[in-house]
Short mmCIF file of C-alpha atoms and ligand atoms in Angstrom, two decimals:
data_model
loop_
_atom_site.label_atom_id
_atom_site.label_comp_id
_atom_site.label_asym_id
_atom_site.label_seq_id
_atom_site.Cartn_x
_atom_site.Cartn_y
_atom_site.Cartn_z
CA MET X 1 22.01 -18.88 -10.19
CA ASP X 2 21.42 -15.04 -9.14
CA LEU X 3 23.73 -14.91 -5.86
CA GLY X 4 23.42 -11.41 -5.41
CA LEU X 5 21.47 -11.10 -1.87
CA SER X 6 18.58 -8.15 -1.40
CA ARG X 7 19.03 -5.68 1.14
CA GLU X 8 16.04 -7.27 3.14
CA GLN X 9 17.82 -10.36 2.93
CA GLN X 10 21.32 -8.94 3.96
CA GLU X 11 19.07 -6.98 6.82
CA PHE X 12 17.57 -10.25 7.92
CA GLN X 13 21.10 -11.92 8.41
CA GLU X 14 22.40 -9.30 10.22
CA ARG X 15 19.47 -9.45 12.43
CA ALA X 16 20.36 -13.06 13.19
CA ARG X 17 23.83 -12.84 13.53
CA GLU X 18 23.73 -9.77 15.83
CA LEU X 19 21.15 -11.75 18.04
CA ALA X 20 23.60 -15.40 17.60
CA GLU X 21 26.18 -13.37 19.17
CA ARG X 22 24.38 -11.49 21.76
CA VAL X 23 21.91 -14.12 22.71
CA VAL X 24 22.23 -17.49 21.36
CA ALA X 25 26.26 -17.95 21.91
CA PRO X 26 26.63 -17.21 25.64
CA GLY X 27 24.80 -19.89 26.96
CA ALA X 28 25.43 -22.75 24.42
CA ALA X 29 28.25 -24.22 26.21
CA GLY X 30 26.46 -24.41 29.32
CA ARG X 31 23.16 -25.67 27.76
CA ASP X 32 25.65 -28.69 25.97
CA LEU X 33 26.67 -29.60 29.54
CA THR X 34 22.95 -29.23 31.22
CA SER X 35 20.44 -30.23 28.33
CA GLU X 36 18.08 -26.98 29.22
CA PHE X 37 16.13 -26.41 26.72
CA PRO X 38 16.77 -22.54 24.83
CA GLU X 39 13.57 -21.10 26.10
CA LYS X 40 14.47 -17.67 26.67
CA VAL X 41 16.83 -17.57 23.64
CA LEU X 42 13.55 -18.56 21.36
CA ARG X 43 11.63 -15.93 22.73
CA GLU X 44 13.81 -13.43 21.28
CA LEU X 45 14.33 -15.41 18.20
CA ALA X 46 10.25 -15.11 17.84
CA ALA X 47 10.56 -11.28 18.30
CA ALA X 48 12.73 -11.19 15.11
CA GLY X 49 10.62 -13.85 12.88
CA ILE X 50 13.19 -16.27 12.89
CA LEU X 51 10.45 -18.91 14.59
CA GLY X 52 8.20 -18.47 11.58
CA VAL X 53 10.42 -17.11 8.97
CA MET X 54 8.49 -18.18 5.84
CA VAL X 55 5.18 -18.10 7.34
CA ASP X 56 2.71 -15.79 5.88
CA GLN X 57 2.42 -12.29 8.16
CA ARG X 58 -1.67 -13.42 8.27
CA TYR X 59 -0.54 -16.17 10.56
CA GLY X 60 2.16 -14.08 12.57
CA GLY X 61 4.75 -15.18 10.42
CA ALA X 62 7.75 -12.99 8.98
CA GLY X 63 6.56 -13.73 5.20
CA ARG X 64 10.23 -13.86 4.11
CA ASP X 65 11.72 -16.25 1.45
CA CYS X 66 13.64 -19.67 1.88
CA VAL X 67 17.44 -17.60 1.11
CA SER X 68 16.82 -15.88 3.99
CA TYR X 69 15.54 -18.58 6.01
CA VAL X 70 18.90 -20.48 5.21
CA LEU X 71 21.03 -17.16 6.17
CA ALA X 72 19.66 -16.71 9.34
CA LEU X 73 19.92 -20.54 10.46
CA GLU X 74 23.51 -20.69 9.70
CA GLU X 75 24.41 -17.73 12.20
CA ILE X 76 21.95 -19.14 14.97
CA SER X 77 23.53 -22.82 14.31
CA ARG X 78 27.48 -21.48 14.47
CA ALA X 79 26.78 -20.03 17.77
CA CYS X 80 24.81 -23.00 18.57
CA ALA X 81 23.96 -25.93 16.77
CA ALA X 82 21.08 -27.15 19.31
CA THR X 83 19.05 -23.85 19.04
CA GLY X 84 19.48 -24.62 15.17
CA VAL X 85 17.72 -28.01 14.71
CA VAL X 86 14.79 -26.54 17.51
CA VAL X 87 14.32 -23.39 15.31
CA SER X 88 14.72 -25.49 12.07
CA VAL X 89 12.46 -28.11 13.04
CA ASN X 90 9.99 -25.64 14.27
CA ASN X 91 9.59 -23.63 10.78
CA SER X 92 10.76 -26.48 8.46
CA LEU X 93 8.69 -29.18 9.72
CA VAL X 94 6.06 -28.29 11.72
CA CYS X 95 4.79 -24.50 10.40
CA PHE X 96 5.62 -25.45 6.66
CA PRO X 97 3.19 -28.15 6.62
CA ILE X 98 0.39 -27.02 8.72
CA GLU X 99 0.74 -23.49 6.28
CA HIS X 100 0.38 -25.64 3.20
CA PHE X 101 -1.49 -28.81 3.61
CA GLY X 102 -3.88 -27.62 6.94
CA GLY X 103 -6.81 -25.69 6.79
CA GLU X 104 -7.88 -22.59 7.61
CA GLU X 105 -9.19 -23.58 11.11
CA ALA X 106 -5.48 -25.36 11.55
CA ARG X 107 -3.79 -22.47 10.15
CA GLN X 108 -5.26 -20.19 12.60
CA ARG X 109 -5.52 -22.34 15.85
CA PHE X 110 -1.21 -23.19 15.59
CA LEU X 111 0.72 -21.00 13.30
CA PRO X 112 0.45 -17.60 15.69
CA ALA X 113 1.79 -19.48 18.52
CA LEU X 114 4.13 -21.21 16.53
CA CYS X 115 5.49 -18.20 15.10
CA ASP X 116 5.49 -15.90 18.48
CA GLY X 117 7.33 -18.35 20.96
CA THR X 118 4.42 -19.49 22.65
CA HIS X 119 4.38 -22.79 21.20
CA VAL X 120 7.57 -24.78 19.75
CA GLY X 121 6.82 -27.84 17.40
CA GLY X 122 7.52 -31.33 17.34
CA PHE X 123 7.70 -33.78 14.11
CA CYS X 124 6.51 -37.01 15.18
CA LEU X 125 7.42 -39.32 11.88
CA THR X 126 9.94 -41.87 12.90
CA GLU X 127 9.00 -44.68 15.22
CA PRO X 128 11.45 -47.85 16.75
CA ASN X 129 10.09 -49.55 13.43
CA ALA X 130 9.99 -46.92 11.12
CA GLY X 131 13.27 -44.58 10.83
CA THR X 132 14.83 -44.23 7.11
CA ASP X 133 11.60 -47.09 5.71
CA ALA X 134 9.29 -43.90 7.03
CA SER X 135 6.37 -46.05 5.06
CA ALA X 136 6.51 -48.51 7.86
CA GLN X 137 4.10 -46.38 10.69
CA GLN X 138 2.56 -48.57 12.61
CA THR X 139 1.24 -45.43 14.71
CA THR X 140 -2.69 -45.72 13.89
CA ALA X 141 -5.75 -43.00 13.49
CA ARG X 142 -8.76 -44.60 13.64
CA ARG X 143 -12.41 -42.22 12.42
CA GLU X 144 -14.89 -41.89 15.05
CA GLY X 145 -17.51 -39.28 13.99
CA ASP X 146 -15.71 -35.86 13.67
CA ASP X 147 -12.54 -36.51 15.36
CA TYR X 148 -9.36 -39.45 14.54
CA ILE X 149 -8.33 -41.52 17.49
CA LEU X 150 -4.58 -41.98 17.74
CA ASP X 151 -2.63 -44.40 19.07
CA GLY X 152 1.35 -45.12 19.08
CA THR X 153 4.78 -44.28 19.99
CA LYS X 154 7.01 -41.98 18.29
CA ILE X 155 10.94 -41.41 19.20
CA PHE X 156 13.42 -39.14 18.50
CA VAL X 157 11.22 -36.00 18.49
CA THR X 158 13.05 -32.89 18.33
CA ASN X 159 11.96 -30.39 20.47
CA GLY X 160 9.38 -33.29 21.70
CA LEU X 161 9.91 -32.57 25.75
CA ALA X 162 9.15 -28.55 25.35
CA CYS X 163 6.55 -28.58 22.38
CA GLY X 164 2.88 -27.05 22.16
CA ALA X 165 2.59 -28.39 18.75
CA ILE X 166 3.34 -31.63 16.99
CA VAL X 167 2.87 -33.06 13.37
CA VAL X 168 1.83 -36.68 13.54
CA PHE X 169 1.67 -39.39 10.89
CA ALA X 170 -0.38 -42.29 11.27
CA MET X 171 -1.89 -45.22 9.67
CA THR X 172 -5.65 -44.89 8.90
CA ASP X 173 -5.67 -47.88 6.21
CA ARG X 174 -2.68 -50.13 6.37
CA SER X 175 -3.92 -52.28 3.87
CA LYS X 176 -2.70 -49.26 1.55
CA GLY X 177 0.91 -49.10 2.14
CA ASN X 178 2.12 -45.72 1.59
CA LYS X 179 -1.05 -44.33 1.03
CA GLY X 180 -2.58 -45.17 3.80
CA ILE X 181 -0.55 -42.80 5.81
CA SER X 182 -2.53 -39.38 7.25
CA ALA X 183 -0.91 -36.44 8.66
CA PHE X 184 -2.51 -34.11 11.41
CA ALA X 185 -1.59 -31.39 13.86
CA VAL X 186 -2.18 -31.94 17.25
CA ASP X 187 -2.05 -30.11 20.40
CA LYS X 188 0.14 -31.41 22.55
CA CYS X 189 -1.79 -30.80 25.51
CA SER X 190 -4.94 -32.83 24.53
CA PRO X 191 -5.45 -35.57 26.80
CA GLY X 192 -3.83 -38.74 25.60
CA VAL X 193 -0.67 -37.00 24.29
CA ARG X 194 2.48 -36.94 25.93
CA ALA X 195 6.36 -36.92 25.91
CA GLY X 196 7.85 -40.10 27.00
CA GLN X 197 11.39 -40.35 27.76
CA ALA X 198 14.34 -38.05 27.01
CA GLU X 199 16.53 -39.22 24.34
CA HIS X 200 20.13 -39.01 25.53
CA LYS X 201 22.17 -38.29 22.37
CA MET X 202 26.24 -37.53 21.65
CA GLY X 203 25.53 -34.15 21.15
CA ILE X 204 22.52 -31.27 20.21
CA ASN X 205 22.39 -31.89 23.91
CA ALA X 206 19.86 -28.63 23.90
CA SER X 207 17.21 -30.14 21.81
CA GLY X 208 14.50 -31.52 24.21
CA THR X 209 14.59 -34.65 21.99
CA SER X 210 11.95 -37.24 23.38
CA GLU X 211 9.62 -40.02 22.18
CA MET X 212 6.03 -39.08 22.18
CA LEU X 213 3.36 -41.05 23.31
CA LEU X 214 -0.16 -41.32 21.76
CA GLU X 215 -2.51 -43.06 23.81
CA ASN X 216 -6.55 -42.91 22.74
CA ALA X 217 -5.89 -39.07 21.82
CA ARG X 218 -8.38 -37.57 19.59
CA VAL X 219 -7.74 -35.12 17.18
CA PRO X 220 -10.45 -33.44 15.36
CA ALA X 221 -10.70 -34.35 11.27
CA SER X 222 -10.07 -30.65 10.76
CA HIS X 223 -6.75 -30.65 11.71
CA ARG X 224 -5.41 -33.37 9.26
CA LEU X 225 -3.26 -32.04 6.74
CA GLY X 226 -4.04 -33.11 3.26
CA ASN X 227 -6.51 -35.61 1.92
CA GLU X 228 -6.28 -38.96 4.30
CA GLY X 229 -3.87 -40.87 3.09
CA ASP X 230 -1.76 -37.66 1.90
CA GLY X 231 0.51 -38.03 4.93
CA PHE X 232 3.42 -40.14 3.15
CA LYS X 233 3.60 -37.13 0.26
CA VAL X 234 3.00 -34.40 3.10
CA ALA X 235 5.76 -35.86 4.96
CA MET X 236 8.50 -36.23 1.81
CA THR X 237 7.61 -32.57 0.89
CA THR X 238 8.00 -31.28 4.17
CA LEU X 239 11.59 -33.26 4.61
CA ASP X 240 12.52 -31.82 1.26
CA GLY X 241 12.52 -28.09 2.86
CA GLY X 242 13.66 -29.91 6.48
CA ARG X 243 16.56 -30.81 4.46
CA ILE X 244 17.68 -27.56 3.62
CA GLY X 245 17.14 -26.26 7.03
CA ILE X 246 19.50 -29.20 8.05
CA ALA X 247 21.89 -28.11 5.59
CA ALA X 248 21.70 -24.83 7.06
CA GLN X 249 22.67 -26.24 10.17
CA ALA X 250 25.25 -28.02 9.09
CA LEU X 251 26.99 -24.61 7.30
CA GLY X 252 26.82 -23.23 10.57
CA ILE X 253 28.96 -25.95 12.76
CA ALA X 254 31.29 -26.28 9.69
CA ARG X 255 31.88 -22.24 10.00
CA ALA X 256 32.36 -22.57 13.58
CA ALA X 257 34.88 -25.16 13.31
CA VAL X 258 36.90 -23.79 10.21
CA GLU X 259 37.16 -20.13 12.23
CA LEU X 260 38.13 -21.86 15.40
CA SER X 261 40.75 -24.17 13.31
CA ALA X 262 42.38 -20.78 11.68
CA ALA X 263 42.45 -18.76 14.82
CA HIS X 264 44.06 -21.69 16.54
CA LEU X 265 46.76 -21.89 13.57
CA ARG X 266 47.19 -18.40 13.51
CA GLU X 267 47.84 -18.09 17.46
CA ASN X 268 50.44 -20.49 17.56
CA PRO X 269 52.70 -20.04 14.74
CA GLY X 270 54.66 -23.05 15.24
CA LYS X 271 51.65 -24.89 14.04
CA GLY X 272 50.47 -22.47 11.74
CA ARG X 273 53.63 -22.42 9.77
CA SER X 274 53.19 -26.06 8.81
CA GLN X 275 51.73 -26.14 5.36
CA ALA X 276 50.10 -29.33 6.01
CA LEU X 277 47.75 -28.17 8.60
CA GLN X 278 47.05 -25.21 6.76
CA HIS X 279 46.12 -27.06 3.46
CA ARG X 280 43.43 -29.03 6.15
CA VAL X 281 41.97 -25.55 6.96
CA ALA X 282 42.19 -24.50 3.43
CA GLU X 283 40.38 -27.47 2.49
CA CYS X 284 37.45 -27.20 4.82
CA ALA X 285 37.18 -23.72 4.10
CA THR X 286 36.69 -24.50 0.37
CA GLU X 287 34.51 -27.21 0.84
CA LEU X 288 32.16 -24.85 3.52
CA GLU X 289 31.72 -22.17 0.20
CA ALA X 290 30.77 -25.16 -1.62
CA ALA X 291 28.51 -26.33 0.54
CA ARG X 292 26.71 -22.59 1.18
CA LEU X 293 26.35 -22.55 -2.69
CA LEU X 294 24.66 -26.01 -2.42
CA THR X 295 22.23 -24.93 0.20
CA LEU X 296 21.63 -21.28 -1.21
CA ARG X 297 20.70 -23.12 -4.87
CA ALA X 298 18.42 -25.36 -3.05
CA ALA X 299 16.80 -22.53 -1.09
CA LEU X 300 16.23 -20.36 -3.99
CA THR X 301 14.62 -23.41 -6.16
CA LYS X 302 12.59 -24.05 -3.10
CA ASP X 303 12.02 -19.87 -3.27
CA LEU X 304 10.93 -20.73 -7.05
CA SER X 305 8.62 -23.43 -6.49
CA MET X 306 6.26 -21.30 -4.42
CA GLN X 307 5.90 -19.30 -7.68
CA ASP X 308 5.84 -21.97 -9.66
CA ARG X 309 4.08 -25.41 -8.56
CA SER X 310 5.77 -27.68 -11.08
CA VAL X 311 9.29 -26.37 -9.89
CA ARG X 312 10.63 -29.24 -7.16
CA TYR X 313 13.44 -29.42 -5.02
CA SER X 314 13.97 -32.48 -3.55
CA ARG X 315 17.02 -33.19 -5.63
CA GLU X 316 18.50 -29.67 -4.75
CA ALA X 317 17.83 -30.41 -0.94
CA ALA X 318 19.25 -33.82 -0.60
CA GLN X 319 22.95 -32.56 -2.30
CA ALA X 320 22.73 -29.79 -0.01
CA LYS X 321 22.08 -31.66 3.13
CA LEU X 322 24.14 -34.75 1.90
CA PHE X 323 27.13 -32.42 1.11
CA ALA X 324 26.81 -29.87 3.83
CA ALA X 325 26.81 -32.23 6.48
CA GLU X 326 29.62 -34.26 5.36
CA THR X 327 31.74 -31.08 5.64
CA ALA X 328 30.56 -30.26 8.95
CA VAL X 329 31.81 -33.65 10.04
CA ARG X 330 35.29 -33.05 8.72
CA ALA X 331 35.54 -29.51 9.29
CA ALA X 332 34.76 -30.40 13.06
CA THR X 333 37.14 -33.42 12.94
CA ALA X 334 39.72 -31.18 11.91
CA ALA X 335 39.41 -28.89 14.32
CA VAL X 336 39.47 -31.39 16.97
CA GLN X 337 42.53 -32.69 15.39
CA LEU X 338 44.47 -29.62 15.04
CA LEU X 339 43.88 -28.44 18.52
CA GLY X 340 45.30 -31.63 19.61
CA PRO X 341 44.51 -32.95 23.42
CA ALA X 342 42.79 -29.74 23.91
CA GLY X 343 40.40 -29.79 21.50
CA THR X 344 39.11 -33.33 23.12
CA ALA X 345 38.56 -31.54 26.60
CA ARG X 346 34.69 -31.43 27.46
CA SER X 347 34.93 -27.46 27.97
CA ALA X 348 36.50 -27.44 24.28
CA LEU X 349 34.47 -26.03 21.46
CA ALA X 350 36.50 -28.00 19.25
CA GLU X 351 34.46 -31.28 21.23
CA ARG X 352 31.09 -29.79 21.53
CA LEU X 353 31.13 -29.16 17.43
CA PHE X 354 32.70 -32.76 16.79
CA ARG X 355 29.55 -34.46 18.88
CA ASP X 356 27.11 -31.92 17.25
CA ALA X 357 28.23 -32.51 13.23
CA LYS X 358 27.22 -35.70 13.38
CA ILE X 359 23.85 -36.21 14.07
CA THR X 360 23.41 -33.73 10.59
CA GLU X 361 24.56 -36.81 8.41
CA ILE X 362 21.40 -39.00 9.99
CA TYR X 363 18.39 -37.06 10.91
CA GLU X 364 15.93 -35.69 8.38
CA GLY X 365 17.01 -38.64 6.22
CA THR X 366 20.50 -40.35 6.53
CA SER X 367 23.25 -39.30 4.10
CA GLU X 368 22.42 -42.69 2.33
CA VAL X 369 18.91 -41.62 1.97
CA GLN X 370 20.05 -38.34 0.36
CA LYS X 371 21.72 -40.68 -2.23
CA MET X 372 18.77 -42.54 -2.81
CA VAL X 373 16.88 -39.35 -3.62
CA VAL X 374 20.11 -38.31 -6.30
CA ALA X 375 19.83 -41.51 -7.49
CA ALA X 376 16.04 -41.28 -8.66
CA SER X 377 16.38 -38.05 -10.01
CA LEU X 378 18.90 -39.14 -12.28
CA GLY X 379 16.49 -42.31 -13.48
CA PHE X 380 17.71 -45.12 -11.26
CA ARG X 381 14.85 -46.95 -8.99
N1 CAA S 401 7.53 -35.01 -2.62
C1 CAA S 401 6.15 -35.61 -2.88
N2 CAA S 401 6.24 -36.98 -3.26
C2 CAA S 401 7.44 -37.79 -2.85
C3 CAA S 401 8.44 -37.27 -2.51
C4 CAA S 401 8.74 -35.99 -2.15
N3 CAA S 401 9.81 -35.41 -1.99
N4 CAA S 401 9.11 -38.69 -2.34
C5 CAA S 401 8.61 -39.42 -2.57
N5 CAA S 401 7.58 -39.05 -2.98
C6 CAA S 401 6.10 -39.89 -3.58
C7 CAA S 401 6.45 -40.98 -4.62
O1 CAA S 401 6.24 -39.71 -5.95
C8 CAA S 401 5.61 -41.92 -4.54
O2 CAA S 401 3.98 -41.21 -4.70
P1 CAA S 401 3.54 -42.32 -5.88
O3 CAA S 401 3.29 -43.79 -5.50
O4 CAA S 401 2.05 -41.90 -6.13
O5 CAA S 401 4.44 -42.60 -7.53
C9 CAA S 401 5.39 -42.03 -3.24
O6 CAA S 401 6.14 -40.99 -2.32
C10 CAA S 401 6.45 -43.18 -2.62
O7 CAA S 401 7.53 -42.60 -3.02
P2 CAA S 401 9.12 -44.00 -2.93
O8 CAA S 401 8.71 -45.20 -3.60
O9 CAA S 401 9.93 -42.72 -3.90
O10 CAA S 401 8.91 -44.09 -1.41
P3 CAA S 401 10.11 -44.95 -0.37
O11 CAA S 401 9.41 -45.48 0.70
O12 CAA S 401 10.83 -45.93 -1.33
O13 CAA S 401 10.67 -44.22 0.67
C11 CAA S 401 12.64 -42.61 1.17
C12 CAA S 401 12.05 -43.07 -0.32
C13 CAA S 401 13.52 -41.54 0.37
C14 CAA S 401 13.83 -43.62 1.93
C15 CAA S 401 11.97 -42.09 1.83
O14 CAA S 401 11.40 -42.72 2.81
C16 CAA S 401 12.49 -41.16 2.98
O15 CAA S 401 12.90 -40.33 2.75
N6 CAA S 401 12.91 -41.93 4.29
C17 CAA S 401 13.88 -40.77 5.34
C18 CAA S 401 12.63 -40.31 6.07
C19 CAA S 401 13.34 -39.30 7.17
O16 CAA S 401 14.12 -38.76 6.36
N7 CAA S 401 13.13 -39.43 8.67
C20 CAA S 401 13.75 -37.92 9.15
C21 CAA S 401 12.40 -38.01 10.53
S1 CAA S 401 12.45 -36.16 11.09
C22 CAA S 401 13.68 -36.47 11.71
O17 CAA S 401 14.86 -36.73 11.82
C23 CAA S 401 13.20 -35.81 13.27
C24 CAA S 401 13.94 -34.58 13.82
O18 CAA S 401 13.27 -33.73 14.59
C25 CAA S 401 15.21 -33.12 13.16
#
């Protein structure tokens, strides 16, 4: 594995770091308290190509690789994990399936606005009875002439309150099980599509997460992603890339936690002399480096798959997300512990990192799902 970053990759990382420090970090604590969506921040990130990192320049994207994407996402997430997931969902879960499974009309219609920050995207797969078992979709799509009519309720849609475009999964033929699911790119402003209740969560408060309600929503057949019945595979392929994004988000959280813990020990020599405490930070710092290597390996494999369609990256993505998410939780837990009572204060960075880290073990497939994917790659069924 060649880890030497190209000049372009390093420049993109440096640009993301500069924006993360100057634009993303300053309001992060406030947005966590108020749940304000990072709208203005996204406009600046869009101008730097961070909302459509891998999208072809023909559609307004930055036309960069997945390695550049994870480098940027770690920087953004280190400053604000909620902004990290907003950016990750827009890139991985919305732009990717529209570009790779959508027809030309859908690409032209949706991608430029998703890349330039006019719209942010949402991914509508999870339902009250379809979480880990994503094939148990209750939402339906009924063909009517040149359109489909969509009905159903989606939950925990990141960006749901703010999005202008969504990717929706729905049953077109229940008798076919997961081969009866189809995917659609949907204009959030179309009649019959609206955000429902905001989801109140323990962390990642600024992500505008909500229900998404589809009531007699008419979607042109030209906005279907892939063939009818391909929806489950579209979802799984998309989530392979999404998991690399969440691994990068987890790296950002873990790095912020390790930096905070180390600075605290250095600034408090009484504590800092404790070898037990030093070792706890050393372990977290080592896991962070290992998680970054796994994430870069997954990104490199995804980049290879763009040149050679026979290359798969499901296992690499699952291993990166599994390890990076658990690293983020351990590093954030250590930061709270090392800071003592001050680390538990509502205004403390350690406390925010602790709350923000947990969901990385859950969304885009729980740690248990990642282990299922890895086990399947080892031949277990
Ligand atoms: N790429 C392409 N195809 C894939 C695939 C992949 N990664 N994984 C599976 N498939 C295909 C299989 O090849 C199989 O096809 P055939 O029938 O033609 O052989 C088909 O899909 C079914 O595969 P499985 O039998 O393995 O599927 P399963 O029903 O057992 O599901 C699972 C496996 C891994 C548990 C899957 O359901 C899963 O990943 N669940 C988690 C869902 C998830 O991650 N949800 C997150 C929602 S998004 C989110 O979190 C919101 C947000 O905004 C952040």
